[in-house]
PDB file of C-alpha atoms in Angstrom:
ATOM      1  CA  MET A   1       5.388   3.317 -16.610  1.00  0.00           C
ATOM      2  CA  ASN A   2       9.113   2.100 -16.774  1.00  0.00           C
ATOM      3  CA  MET A   3      11.078   3.602 -13.978  1.00  0.00           C
ATOM      4  CA  ALA A   4      14.099   5.514 -15.543  1.00  0.00           C
ATOM      5  CA  GLN A   5      17.587   4.214 -14.656  1.00  0.00           C
ATOM      6  CA  GLY A   6      19.799   5.430 -12.044  1.00  0.00           C
ATOM      7  CA  LYS A   7      18.820   7.835  -8.988  1.00  0.00           C
ATOM      8  CA  ALA A   8      17.369  10.381 -10.625  1.00  0.00           C
ATOM      9  CA  CYS A   9      13.667  11.335  -9.856  1.00  0.00           C
ATOM     10  CA  CYS A  10      10.717  12.065 -11.679  1.00  0.00           C
ATOM     11  CA  GLU A  11       9.628  15.855 -11.350  1.00  0.00           C
ATOM     12  CA  LYS A  12       6.414  14.610 -12.831  1.00  0.00           C
ATOM     13  CA  PRO A  13       4.748  11.009 -12.564  1.00  0.00           C
ATOM     14  CA  ALA A  14       5.088   8.625 -15.241  1.00  0.00           C
ATOM     15  CA  ARG A  15       1.745   7.773 -16.289  1.00  0.00           C
ATOM     16  CA  GLY A  16       0.173   4.585 -17.485  1.00  0.00           C
ATOM     17  CA  THR A  17      -2.599   4.286 -20.095  1.00  0.00           C
ATOM     18  CA  ASN A  18      -5.042   3.321 -17.306  1.00  0.00           C
ATOM     19  CA  GLY A  19      -4.164   6.455 -15.009  1.00  0.00           C
ATOM     20  CA  ALA A  20      -1.813   4.721 -12.598  1.00  0.00           C
ATOM     21  CA  GLU A  21       1.163   6.842 -11.947  1.00  0.00           C
ATOM     22  CA  ALA A  22       4.881   6.546 -10.431  1.00  0.00           C
ATOM     23  CA  TRP A  23       7.352   8.740  -9.084  1.00  0.00           C
ATOM     24  CA  LEU A  24      10.716   8.169  -7.835  1.00  0.00           C
ATOM     25  CA  LEU A  25      11.353  10.466  -5.280  1.00  0.00           C
ATOM     26  CA  PRO A  26      14.674  12.410  -4.261  1.00  0.00           C
ATOM     27  CA  ASP A  27      15.154  10.251  -0.919  1.00  0.00           C
ATOM     28  CA  GLY A  28      15.063   6.968  -3.212  1.00  0.00           C
ATOM     29  CA  ARG A  29      11.397   6.131  -2.287  1.00  0.00           C
ATOM     30  CA  LEU A  30       8.903   5.053  -4.875  1.00  0.00           C
ATOM     31  CA  HIS A  31       5.593   6.593  -4.994  1.00  0.00           C
ATOM     32  CA  LEU A  32       2.772   4.877  -6.683  1.00  0.00           C
ATOM     33  CA  GLN A  33      -0.866   6.171  -6.964  1.00  0.00           C
ATOM     34  CA  HIS A  34      -4.004   5.079  -8.873  1.00  0.00           C
ATOM     35  CA  GLY A  35      -7.494   6.371  -7.773  1.00  0.00           C
ATOM     36  CA  PRO A  36      -7.759   6.127  -3.901  1.00  0.00           C
ATOM     37  CA  ILE A  37      -4.526   3.892  -3.739  1.00  0.00           C
ATOM     38  CA  ASP A  38      -1.511   5.721  -2.587  1.00  0.00           C
ATOM     39  CA  LEU A  39       1.704   3.968  -1.834  1.00  0.00           C
ATOM     40  CA  LEU A  40       4.858   5.148  -0.583  1.00  0.00           C
ATOM     41  CA  ILE A  41       7.717   2.345  -0.804  1.00  0.00           C
ATOM     42  CA  GLU A  42      11.110   1.984   0.224  1.00  0.00           C
ATOM     43  CA  ALA A  43      13.581  -0.918  -0.243  1.00  0.00           C
ATOM     44  CA  ASP A  44      17.081  -1.267   1.072  1.00  0.00           C
ATOM     45  CA  GLY A  45      19.575  -3.354  -1.007  1.00  0.00           C
ATOM     46  CA  SER A  46      21.843  -2.863  -3.927  1.00  0.00           C
ATOM     47  CA  ALA A  47      21.039  -0.445  -6.457  1.00  0.00           C
ATOM     48  CA  LEU A  48      20.347  -3.438  -8.852  1.00  0.00           C
ATOM     49  CA  ASP A  49      18.121  -5.154  -6.598  1.00  0.00           C
ATOM     50  CA  ARG A  50      16.212  -2.118  -5.772  1.00  0.00           C
ATOM     51  CA  GLN A  51      15.773  -0.955  -9.289  1.00  0.00           C
ATOM     52  CA  ARG A  52      14.438  -4.426 -10.247  1.00  0.00           C
ATOM     53  CA  ALA A  53      12.100  -4.294  -7.215  1.00  0.00           C
ATOM     54  CA  TYR A  54      10.840  -0.920  -8.054  1.00  0.00           C
ATOM     55  CA  SER A  55      10.359  -1.768 -11.721  1.00  0.00           C
ATOM     56  CA  GLN A  56       8.556  -4.872 -11.043  1.00  0.00           C
ATOM     57  CA  ALA A  57       6.057  -3.095  -8.297  1.00  0.00           C
ATOM     58  CA  THR A  58       5.482  -0.498 -10.922  1.00  0.00           C
ATOM     59  CA  ARG A  59       4.294  -2.811 -13.564  1.00  0.00           C
ATOM     60  CA  LYS A  60       2.236  -5.110 -11.404  1.00  0.00           C
ATOM     61  CA  PHE A  61       0.776  -2.041  -9.561  1.00  0.00           C
ATOM     62  CA  SER A  62      -0.968  -0.938 -12.960  1.00  0.00           C
ATOM     63  CA  THR A  63      -3.426  -3.434 -12.760  1.00  0.00           C
ATOM     64  CA  VAL A  64      -4.598  -3.749  -8.957  1.00  0.00           C
ATOM     65  CA  LEU A  65      -7.374  -1.206  -8.904  1.00  0.00           C
ATOM     66  CA  GLU A  66      -8.858  -2.423 -12.134  1.00  0.00           C
ATOM     67  CA  GLN A  67      -8.982  -6.097 -10.702  1.00  0.00           C
ATOM     68  CA  LEU A  68     -10.546  -4.985  -7.641  1.00  0.00           C
ATOM     69  CA  VAL A  69     -13.327  -2.999  -9.272  1.00  0.00           C
ATOM     70  CA  GLU A  70     -14.204  -5.877 -11.173  1.00  0.00           C
ATOM     71  CA  GLU A  71     -15.028  -7.858  -8.182  1.00  0.00           C
ATOM     72  CA  LEU A  72     -16.092  -4.889  -5.958  1.00  0.00           C
ATOM     73  CA  VAL A  73     -19.678  -5.818  -5.732  1.00  0.00           C
ATOM     74  CA  ASP A  74     -18.706  -9.331  -3.864  1.00  0.00           C
ATOM     75  CA  LEU A  75     -16.018  -7.480  -1.995  1.00  0.00           C
ATOM     76  CA  ARG A  76     -18.479  -5.461  -0.505  1.00  0.00           C
ATOM     77  CA  ARG A  77     -20.901  -8.153   0.688  1.00  0.00           C
ATOM     78  CA  PRO A  78     -20.449  -9.407   4.045  1.00  0.00           C
ATOM     79  CA  LEU A  79     -19.110 -12.789   4.849  1.00  0.00           C
ATOM     80  CA  THR A  80     -20.893 -15.574   6.776  1.00  0.00           C
ATOM     81  CA  VAL A  81     -19.952 -19.040   7.878  1.00  0.00           C
ATOM     82  CA  ASN A  82     -22.298 -20.492   5.172  1.00  0.00           C
ATOM     83  CA  THR A  83     -20.816 -18.500   2.237  1.00  0.00           C
ATOM     84  CA  SER A  84     -17.522 -18.877   0.716  1.00  0.00           C
ATOM     85  CA  PRO A  85     -16.934 -16.543  -2.406  1.00  0.00           C
ATOM     86  CA  GLN A  86     -14.404 -17.187  -5.195  1.00  0.00           C
ATOM     87  CA  PHE A  87     -12.346 -14.246  -6.301  1.00  0.00           C
ATOM     88  CA  ALA A  88      -9.972 -14.239  -9.403  1.00  0.00           C
ATOM     89  CA  GLY A  89      -7.698 -11.424  -8.396  1.00  0.00           C
ATOM     90  CA  VAL A  90      -4.765 -12.082  -5.990  1.00  0.00           C
ATOM     91  CA  VAL A  91      -5.625  -8.999  -3.981  1.00  0.00           C
ATOM     92  CA  ALA A  92      -9.091 -10.039  -3.584  1.00  0.00           C
ATOM     93  CA  ARG A  93      -8.052 -13.509  -2.499  1.00  0.00           C
ATOM     94  CA  ARG A  94      -5.715 -11.975   0.088  1.00  0.00           C
ATOM     95  CA  MET A  95      -8.691 -10.094   1.262  1.00  0.00           C
ATOM     96  CA  LEU A  96     -10.853 -13.055   1.693  1.00  0.00           C
ATOM     97  CA  GLN A  97      -8.155 -14.983   3.632  1.00  0.00           C
ATOM     98  CA  ALA A  98      -7.608 -12.179   6.157  1.00  0.00           C
ATOM     99  CA  VAL A  99     -11.146 -11.656   6.851  1.00  0.00           C
ATOM    100  CA  ALA A 100     -12.357 -15.605   6.799  1.00  0.00           C
ATOM    101  CA  PRO A 101     -11.710 -15.975  10.656  1.00  0.00           C
ATOM    102  CA  TYR A 102     -13.981 -13.395  11.637  1.00  0.00           C
ATOM    103  CA  ALA A 103     -16.950 -14.709   9.437  1.00  0.00           C
ATOM    104  CA  GLY A 104     -19.346 -14.918  12.518  1.00  0.00           C
ATOM    105  CA  GLN A 105     -19.606 -11.305  12.829  1.00  0.00           C
ATOM    106  CA  TYR A 106     -20.539  -8.474  10.375  1.00  0.00           C
ATOM    107  CA  ILE A 107     -17.168  -8.218   8.262  1.00  0.00           C
ATOM    108  CA  THR A 108     -16.520  -7.810   4.404  1.00  0.00           C
ATOM    109  CA  PRO A 109     -13.426  -8.444   2.650  1.00  0.00           C
ATOM    110  CA  MET A 110     -13.275  -4.536   2.274  1.00  0.00           C
ATOM    111  CA  ALA A 111     -12.022  -4.375   5.924  1.00  0.00           C
ATOM    112  CA  CYS A 112      -8.515  -5.061   4.593  1.00  0.00           C
ATOM    113  CA  VAL A 113      -8.329  -3.876   1.264  1.00  0.00           C
ATOM    114  CA  ALA A 114      -5.421  -1.310   2.234  1.00  0.00           C
ATOM    115  CA  GLY A 115      -3.554  -3.758   3.747  1.00  0.00           C
ATOM    116  CA  ALA A 116      -3.967  -6.473   1.184  1.00  0.00           C
ATOM    117  CA  VAL A 117      -2.643  -4.021  -1.543  1.00  0.00           C
ATOM    118  CA  ALA A 118       0.359  -3.497   0.643  1.00  0.00           C
ATOM    119  CA  ASP A 119       1.068  -7.123   0.973  1.00  0.00           C
ATOM    120  CA  HIS A 120       0.657  -7.721  -2.681  1.00  0.00           C
ATOM    121  CA  ILE A 121       3.158  -5.149  -3.722  1.00  0.00           C
ATOM    122  CA  LEU A 122       5.470  -6.261  -1.061  1.00  0.00           C
ATOM    123  CA  SER A 123       5.690  -9.733  -2.601  1.00  0.00           C
ATOM    124  CA  VAL A 124       6.078  -8.245  -5.873  1.00  0.00           C
ATOM    125  CA  LEU A 125       9.200  -6.263  -4.610  1.00  0.00           C
ATOM    126  CA  LEU A 126      10.666  -9.319  -2.958  1.00  0.00           C
ATOM    127  CA  ALA A 127      10.465 -11.514  -5.983  1.00  0.00           C
ATOM    128  CA  ASN A 128      13.729 -12.319  -7.538  1.00  0.00           C
ATOM    129  CA  THR A 129      15.537  -9.858  -5.618  1.00  0.00           C
ATOM    130  CA  ASP A 130      17.787  -9.697  -2.603  1.00  0.00           C
ATOM    131  CA  LEU A 131      16.781  -7.039  -0.318  1.00  0.00           C
ATOM    132  CA  ASN A 132      17.465  -6.015   3.334  1.00  0.00           C
ATOM    133  CA  ARG A 133      14.436  -4.085   4.369  1.00  0.00           C
ATOM    134  CA  VAL A 134      11.189  -3.141   2.632  1.00  0.00           C
ATOM    135  CA  HIS A 135       8.396  -1.495   3.579  1.00  0.00           C
ATOM    136  CA  VAL A 136       4.939  -0.499   1.593  1.00  0.00           C
ATOM    137  CA  ASN A 137       2.907   2.201   3.315  1.00  0.00           C
ATOM    138  CA  ASN A 138      -0.659   2.351   2.107  1.00  0.00           C
ATOM    139  CA  GLY A 139      -2.173   5.381   3.853  1.00  0.00           C
ATOM    140  CA  GLY A 140      -0.721   3.975   7.446  1.00  0.00           C
ATOM    141  CA  ASP A 141      -1.476   0.461   6.864  1.00  0.00           C
ATOM    142  CA  ILE A 142       1.932  -0.995   6.526  1.00  0.00           C
ATOM    143  CA  ALA A 143       3.503  -4.410   4.896  1.00  0.00           C
ATOM    144  CA  LEU A 144       7.204  -4.648   5.812  1.00  0.00           C
ATOM    145  CA  TYR A 145       9.894  -7.303   5.432  1.00  0.00           C
ATOM    146  CA  LEU A 146      13.090  -7.724   7.271  1.00  0.00           C
ATOM    147  CA  ALA A 147      16.158  -9.791   6.656  1.00  0.00           C
ATOM    148  CA  GLY A 148      19.112 -10.817   8.857  1.00  0.00           C
ATOM    149  CA  ASN A 149      19.566  -8.366  11.905  1.00  0.00           C
ATOM    150  CA  GLU A 150      17.556  -5.514  10.440  1.00  0.00           C
ATOM    151  CA  HIS A 151      14.789  -3.795  12.304  1.00  0.00           C
ATOM    152  CA  TYR A 152      12.352  -1.042  11.916  1.00  0.00           C
ATOM    153  CA  ARG A 153      10.911   1.316  14.527  1.00  0.00           C
ATOM    154  CA  ILE A 154       7.299   1.665  14.674  1.00  0.00           C
ATOM    155  CA  GLY A 155       5.542   4.661  16.171  1.00  0.00           C
ATOM    156  CA  ILE A 156       2.300   3.755  17.908  1.00  0.00           C
ATOM    157  CA  CYS A 157      -0.431   6.151  17.004  1.00  0.00           C
ATOM    158  CA  ARG A 158      -2.303   8.300  19.336  1.00  0.00           C
ATOM    159  CA  ASN A 159      -4.569  10.226  17.130  1.00  0.00           C
ATOM    160  CA  PRO A 160      -4.571   9.621  13.178  1.00  0.00           C
ATOM    161  CA  GLN A 161      -5.715  13.163  12.320  1.00  0.00           C
ATOM    162  CA  ASP A 162      -2.527  14.736  13.457  1.00  0.00           C
ATOM    163  CA  ASP A 163      -0.216  11.506  13.032  1.00  0.00           C
ATOM    164  CA  SER A 164       0.796  11.912  16.731  1.00  0.00           C
ATOM    165  CA  ALA A 165       2.721   9.006  18.429  1.00  0.00           C
ATOM    166  CA  VAL A 166       2.352   7.794  21.960  1.00  0.00           C
ATOM    167  CA  ASP A 167       5.236   5.370  21.749  1.00  0.00           C
ATOM    168  CA  GLU A 168       7.493   3.378  19.775  1.00  0.00           C
ATOM    169  CA  VAL A 169       8.419  -0.216  19.308  1.00  0.00           C
ATOM    170  CA  ARG A 170      10.939  -1.874  17.603  1.00  0.00           C
ATOM    171  CA  VAL A 171      10.297  -4.613  15.277  1.00  0.00           C
ATOM    172  CA  ARG A 172      13.138  -7.127  14.442  1.00  0.00           C
ATOM    173  CA  ALA A 173      13.677  -9.602  11.680  1.00  0.00           C
ATOM    174  CA  GLY A 174      12.766 -13.192  12.726  1.00  0.00           C
ATOM    175  CA  GLU A 175       9.711 -12.330  14.838  1.00  0.00           C
ATOM    176  CA  GLY A 176       7.065 -13.056  12.222  1.00  0.00           C
ATOM    177  CA  ILE A 177       5.761  -9.582  12.059  1.00  0.00           C
ATOM    178  CA  GLY A 178       5.031  -8.375   8.314  1.00  0.00           C
ATOM    179  CA  GLY A 179       2.205  -5.860   8.922  1.00  0.00           C
ATOM    180  CA  VAL A 180       1.336  -2.880  10.899  1.00  0.00           C
ATOM    181  CA  ALA A 181      -2.241  -1.135  10.833  1.00  0.00           C
ATOM    182  CA  THR A 182      -4.290   1.358  12.638  1.00  0.00           C
ATOM    183  CA  SER A 183      -7.898   2.014  13.100  1.00  0.00           C
ATOM    184  CA  GLY A 184     -10.351   4.275  14.779  1.00  0.00           C
ATOM    185  CA  TRP A 185     -13.061   6.546  14.709  1.00  0.00           C
ATOM    186  CA  ARG A 186     -10.922   9.596  13.824  1.00  0.00           C
ATOM    187  CA  GLY A 187      -9.321   7.626  10.889  1.00  0.00           C
ATOM    188  CA  ARG A 188     -10.068   7.623   7.136  1.00  0.00           C
ATOM    189  CA  SER A 189     -12.547   4.869   7.435  1.00  0.00           C
ATOM    190  CA  HIS A 190     -15.652   4.497   9.510  1.00  0.00           C
ATOM    191  CA  SER A 191     -15.575   2.864  12.930  1.00  0.00           C
ATOM    192  CA  LEU A 192     -18.215   1.102  14.757  1.00  0.00           C
ATOM    193  CA  GLY A 193     -16.275   1.975  17.983  1.00  0.00           C
ATOM    194  CA  ILE A 194     -14.985   5.068  19.669  1.00  0.00           C
ATOM    195  CA  ALA A 195     -11.184   4.490  19.783  1.00  0.00           C
ATOM    196  CA  ASP A 196      -9.065   7.283  18.901  1.00  0.00           C
ATOM    197  CA  ALA A 197      -6.577   4.607  17.505  1.00  0.00           C
ATOM    198  CA  VAL A 198      -5.792   1.040  17.473  1.00  0.00           C
ATOM    199  CA  THR A 199      -2.646  -0.068  16.321  1.00  0.00           C
ATOM    200  CA  VAL A 200      -1.963  -3.878  15.446  1.00  0.00           C
ATOM    201  CA  LEU A 201       1.077  -5.860  14.403  1.00  0.00           C
ATOM    202  CA  ALA A 202       0.442  -9.008  12.825  1.00  0.00           C
ATOM    203  CA  SER A 203       1.818 -11.576  10.329  1.00  0.00           C
ATOM    204  CA  THR A 204       0.809  -9.621   7.276  1.00  0.00           C
ATOM    205  CA  ALA A 205      -0.758  -6.021   6.684  1.00  0.00           C
ATOM    206  CA  ALA A 206      -4.036  -7.542   5.741  1.00  0.00           C
ATOM    207  CA  MET A 207      -4.280  -9.429   8.972  1.00  0.00           C
ATOM    208  CA  ALA A 208      -3.212  -6.312  10.861  1.00  0.00           C
ATOM    209  CA  ASP A 209      -5.748  -4.149   8.999  1.00  0.00           C
ATOM    210  CA  VAL A 210      -8.764  -6.387   9.843  1.00  0.00           C
ATOM    211  CA  ALA A 211      -7.753  -7.076  13.406  1.00  0.00           C
ATOM    212  CA  ALA A 212      -7.258  -3.333  14.099  1.00  0.00           C
ATOM    213  CA  THR A 213     -10.774  -2.604  12.528  1.00  0.00           C
ATOM    214  CA  VAL A 214     -12.400  -5.235  14.743  1.00  0.00           C
ATOM    215  CA  ILE A 215     -10.655  -4.163  17.898  1.00  0.00           C
ATOM    216  CA  ALA A 216     -11.411  -0.575  17.315  1.00  0.00           C
ATOM    217  CA  ASN A 217     -14.969  -1.495  17.029  1.00  0.00           C
ATOM    218  CA  ALA A 218     -14.951  -3.184  20.378  1.00  0.00           C
ATOM    219  CA  VAL A 219     -13.986   0.106  21.995  1.00  0.00           C
ATOM    220  CA  ASP A 220     -17.353   1.429  23.081  1.00  0.00           C
ATOM    221  CA  VAL A 221     -19.749   2.520  25.403  1.00  0.00           C
ATOM    222  CA  PRO A 222     -23.233   1.435  24.070  1.00  0.00           C
ATOM    223  CA  ASP A 223     -26.079   3.784  24.495  1.00  0.00           C
ATOM    224  CA  SER A 224     -23.883   6.553  25.849  1.00  0.00           C
ATOM    225  CA  VAL A 225     -25.349   9.951  25.228  1.00  0.00           C
ATOM    226  CA  HIS A 226     -21.783  11.413  24.801  1.00  0.00           C
ATOM    227  CA  ILE A 227     -21.685   9.550  21.427  1.00  0.00           C
ATOM    228  CA  LYS A 228     -23.144  10.687  18.187  1.00  0.00           C
ATOM    229  CA  ARG A 229     -23.516   8.410  15.457  1.00  0.00           C
ATOM    230  CA  ALA A 230     -25.031   8.279  11.910  1.00  0.00           C
ATOM    231  CA  SER A 231     -25.687   5.380   9.374  1.00  0.00           C
ATOM    232  CA  ALA A 232     -22.585   4.556   7.354  1.00  0.00           C
ATOM    233  CA  SER A 233     -24.794   4.628   4.371  1.00  0.00           C
ATOM    234  CA  SER A 234     -25.970   8.290   5.092  1.00  0.00           C
ATOM    235  CA  LEU A 235     -22.064   9.325   5.144  1.00  0.00           C
ATOM    236  CA  ASP A 236     -20.896   7.325   2.067  1.00  0.00           C
ATOM    237  CA  SER A 237     -23.528   5.530  -0.197  1.00  0.00           C
ATOM    238  CA  ASP A 238     -20.917   2.999  -1.081  1.00  0.00           C
ATOM    239  CA  SER A 239     -20.122   1.978   2.348  1.00  0.00           C
ATOM    240  CA  ASP A 240     -19.805  -1.786   3.023  1.00  0.00           C
ATOM    241  CA  LEU A 241     -21.189  -0.860   6.338  1.00  0.00           C
ATOM    242  CA  ALA A 242     -24.917  -0.325   4.992  1.00  0.00           C
ATOM    243  CA  ALA A 243     -27.080   1.081   7.572  1.00  0.00           C
ATOM    244  CA  HIS A 244     -24.932   0.270  10.642  1.00  0.00           C
ATOM    245  CA  PRO A 245     -24.456   3.122  13.032  1.00  0.00           C
ATOM    246  CA  VAL A 246     -20.739   4.516  12.741  1.00  0.00           C
ATOM    247  CA  THR A 247     -19.258   7.123  15.341  1.00  0.00           C
ATOM    248  CA  VAL A 248     -19.036  10.718  14.076  1.00  0.00           C
ATOM    249  CA  GLU A 249     -18.492  12.535  17.282  1.00  0.00           C
ATOM    250  CA  VAL A 250     -17.200  11.644  20.854  1.00  0.00           C
ATOM    251  CA  ALA A 251     -17.516  13.999  23.640  1.00  0.00           C
ATOM    252  CA  THR A 252     -15.125  13.879  26.877  1.00  0.00           C
ATOM    253  CA  LEU A 253     -15.984  10.595  28.597  1.00  0.00           C
ATOM    254  CA  GLY A 254     -15.777   9.769  32.543  1.00  0.00           C
ATOM    255  CA  LYS A 255     -12.835   7.750  33.486  1.00  0.00           C
ATOM    256  CA  THR A 256     -15.162   4.704  34.390  1.00  0.00           C
ATOM    257  CA  ALA A 257     -16.430   4.802  30.771  1.00  0.00           C
ATOM    258  CA  ARG A 258     -13.054   5.085  29.120  1.00  0.00           C
ATOM    259  CA  LYS A 259     -11.865   2.008  31.207  1.00  0.00           C
ATOM    260  CA  SER A 260     -15.021   0.084  30.485  1.00  0.00           C
ATOM    261  CA  ALA A 261     -14.545   0.618  26.476  1.00  0.00           C
ATOM    262  CA  ILE A 262     -11.098  -0.189  26.720  1.00  0.00           C
ATOM    263  CA  ARG A 263     -11.580  -3.315  28.683  1.00  0.00           C
ATOM    264  CA  SER A 264     -13.981  -4.683  26.114  1.00  0.00           C
ATOM    265  CA  ALA A 265     -11.322  -4.268  23.301  1.00  0.00           C
ATOM    266  CA  VAL A 266      -8.773  -5.868  25.380  1.00  0.00           C
ATOM    267  CA  HIS A 267     -10.934  -8.713  25.764  1.00  0.00           C
ATOM    268  CA  VAL A 268     -11.366  -9.042  21.915  1.00  0.00           C
ATOM    269  CA  ALA A 269      -7.412  -8.459  21.226  1.00  0.00           C
ATOM    270  CA  GLU A 270      -6.712 -11.155  23.963  1.00  0.00           C
ATOM    271  CA  CYS A 271      -8.856 -13.575  21.920  1.00  0.00           C
ATOM    272  CA  LEU A 272      -7.255 -12.709  18.653  1.00  0.00           C
ATOM    273  CA  LEU A 273      -3.659 -12.891  20.136  1.00  0.00           C
ATOM    274  CA  ARG A 274      -4.415 -16.460  21.466  1.00  0.00           C
ATOM    275  CA  ASP A 275      -5.815 -17.461  18.099  1.00  0.00           C
ATOM    276  CA  GLY A 276      -2.624 -16.216  16.354  1.00  0.00           C
ATOM    277  CA  LEU A 277      -4.251 -13.844  14.426  1.00  0.00           C
ATOM    278  CA  ILE A 278      -2.027 -10.761  15.980  1.00  0.00           C
ATOM    279  CA  HIS A 279       1.037 -10.384  17.620  1.00  0.00           C
ATOM    280  CA  SER A 280       0.244  -7.303  19.666  1.00  0.00           C
ATOM    281  CA  ALA A 281      -2.436  -4.462  19.800  1.00  0.00           C
ATOM    282  CA  TYR A 282      -2.051  -0.836  21.064  1.00  0.00           C
ATOM    283  CA  ILE A 283      -5.397   0.687  22.159  1.00  0.00           C
ATOM    284  CA  GLN A 284      -5.766   4.611  22.798  1.00  0.00           C
ATOM    285  CA  LEU A 285      -9.045   6.363  23.973  1.00  0.00           C
ATOM    286  CA  GLN A 286      -8.862  10.135  25.161  1.00  0.00           C
ATOM    287  CA  GLY A 287      -5.567   9.685  26.951  1.00  0.00           C
ATOM    288  CA  ASP A 288      -6.018   6.230  28.270  1.00  0.00           C
ATOM    289  CA  SER A 289      -4.289   3.198  26.807  1.00  0.00           C
ATOM    290  CA  ALA A 290      -3.857  -0.635  27.122  1.00  0.00           C
ATOM    291  CA  VAL A 291      -1.441  -2.852  25.546  1.00  0.00           C
ATOM    292  CA  VAL A 292      -1.926  -6.549  24.502  1.00  0.00           C
ATOM    293  CA  ASP A 293       0.951  -8.727  23.451  1.00  0.00           C
ATOM    294  CA  ARG A 294       2.441 -12.057  24.178  1.00  0.00           C
ATOM    295  CA  ARG A 295       4.187 -10.939  27.223  1.00  0.00           C
ATOM    296  CA  SER A 296       0.778 -10.195  29.018  1.00  0.00           C
ATOM    297  CA  VAL A 297      -1.284 -13.064  27.454  1.00  0.00           C
ATOM    298  CA  ALA A 298      -0.552 -16.833  27.310  1.00  0.00           C
ATOM    299  CA  TYR A 299      -0.334 -17.581  23.554  1.00  0.00           C
ATOM    300  CA  LEU A 300      -2.579 -20.715  22.901  1.00  0.00           C
ATOM    301  CA  PRO A 301      -2.552 -21.202  19.350  1.00  0.00           C
ATOM    302  CA  GLY A 302      -5.558 -23.119  18.002  1.00  0.00           C
ATOM    303  CA  LYS A 303      -7.955 -21.997  20.710  1.00  0.00           C
ATOM    304  CA  SER A 304     -11.331 -20.888  19.561  1.00  0.00           C
ATOM    305  CA  SER A 305     -11.807 -17.383  20.794  1.00  0.00           C
ATOM    306  CA  ALA A 306     -15.530 -16.954  20.661  1.00  0.00           C
ATOM    307  CA  CYS A 307     -15.333 -13.464  21.647  1.00  0.00           C
ATOM    308  CA  PHE A 308     -17.068 -11.210  19.207  1.00  0.00           C
ATOM    309  CA  HIS A 309     -20.569  -9.709  19.140  1.00  0.00           C
ATOM    310  CA  PRO A 310     -21.713 -10.196  15.639  1.00  0.00           C
ATOM    311  CA  LEU A 311     -23.779  -7.513  13.978  1.00  0.00           C
ATOM    312  CA  PRO A 312     -26.768  -8.512  11.880  1.00  0.00           C
ATOM    313  CA  VAL A 313     -26.264  -9.821   8.355  1.00  0.00           C
ATOM    314  CA  PRO A 314     -28.849  -8.414   5.614  1.00  0.00           C
ATOM    315  CA  ALA A 315     -31.655 -10.889   5.313  1.00  0.00           C
ATOM    316  CA  ASP A 316     -30.851 -11.575   1.596  1.00  0.00           C
ATOM    317  CA  LEU A 317     -27.800 -13.607   2.760  1.00  0.00           C
ATOM    318  CA  PRO A 318     -27.695 -16.723   4.963  1.00  0.00           C
ATOM    319  CA  SER A 319     -27.600 -15.953   8.806  1.00  0.00           C
ATOM    320  CA  ALA A 320     -24.261 -15.705  10.446  1.00  0.00           C
ATOM    321  CA  ARG A 321     -23.238 -17.723  13.137  1.00  0.00           C
ATOM    322  CA  PRO A 322     -24.818 -16.577  16.698  1.00  0.00           C
ATOM    323  CA  SER A 323     -22.642 -14.934  19.248  1.00  0.00           C
ATOM    324  CA  LEU A 324     -20.826 -17.216  21.309  1.00  0.00           C
ATOM    325  CA  CYS A 325     -19.039 -14.646  23.564  1.00  0.00           C
ATOM    326  CA  SER A 326     -18.198 -15.543  27.104  1.00  0.00           C
TER     327      SER A 326
END
């Protein structure tokens, strides 16, 4: 899977012995794909640094999926405050680190697998290279790096199904933002809530990934007849959400219901921001929206949020911490 020297792109992917594939695209981006993992990577820097970064990423990427599969059973198990699984793989350890603050509710490391993979490949790209800007896009969950006076313009998602953007924010070097992720019931993964989209900016892509999931779950109108749900396991037998009801259809809601659903999610996002787990969150529901960032919420690092409504943990695992929601 060695990348060819120079600027020429591969008309066909270079295929590794385990099925991992790599393309160098005409516009200079690197495309890595293996099973469900599909990365688009762009690095700005000298030709030599970019070539070295892409070669390193290509080599390391070939082992990512196999290592995840080896520990998949445990990665799909929900965390509790009384369990601390040990993982051998670097991506699995990143996943555990990102979800650990949420152990009081039903959460599994799989909540941030896409973001953690993006973070890992970003770290590989940056090793022994001098790059100006880098982003690793894993299906919309993005790890990014900025040096000097560089910046990225980030589109805030309105609807993941058509990639429509409702707004744009500028992320600058030095702001501590290294990840962007979007979640919602219209996206690729199942959601317990009804958000069209929740986009989160955080220190890492894995942190953004799990936070977007948690905030999107909180956008909800419990027991509404306008929301259709089904057990996650009935839609996907391998789902880590098991029998929990996930959203499959949302009819048009009244203004009061929309505002109530968004308000619940804003409360959760404010807690995460105060705890330093996110930098900002953008919540979208049927044309209504809300923004939570440091300009609107006092930043109080270290304060316990205690703002989640935990889902039950299966009986064969130790009990989760009870809800402490205020």
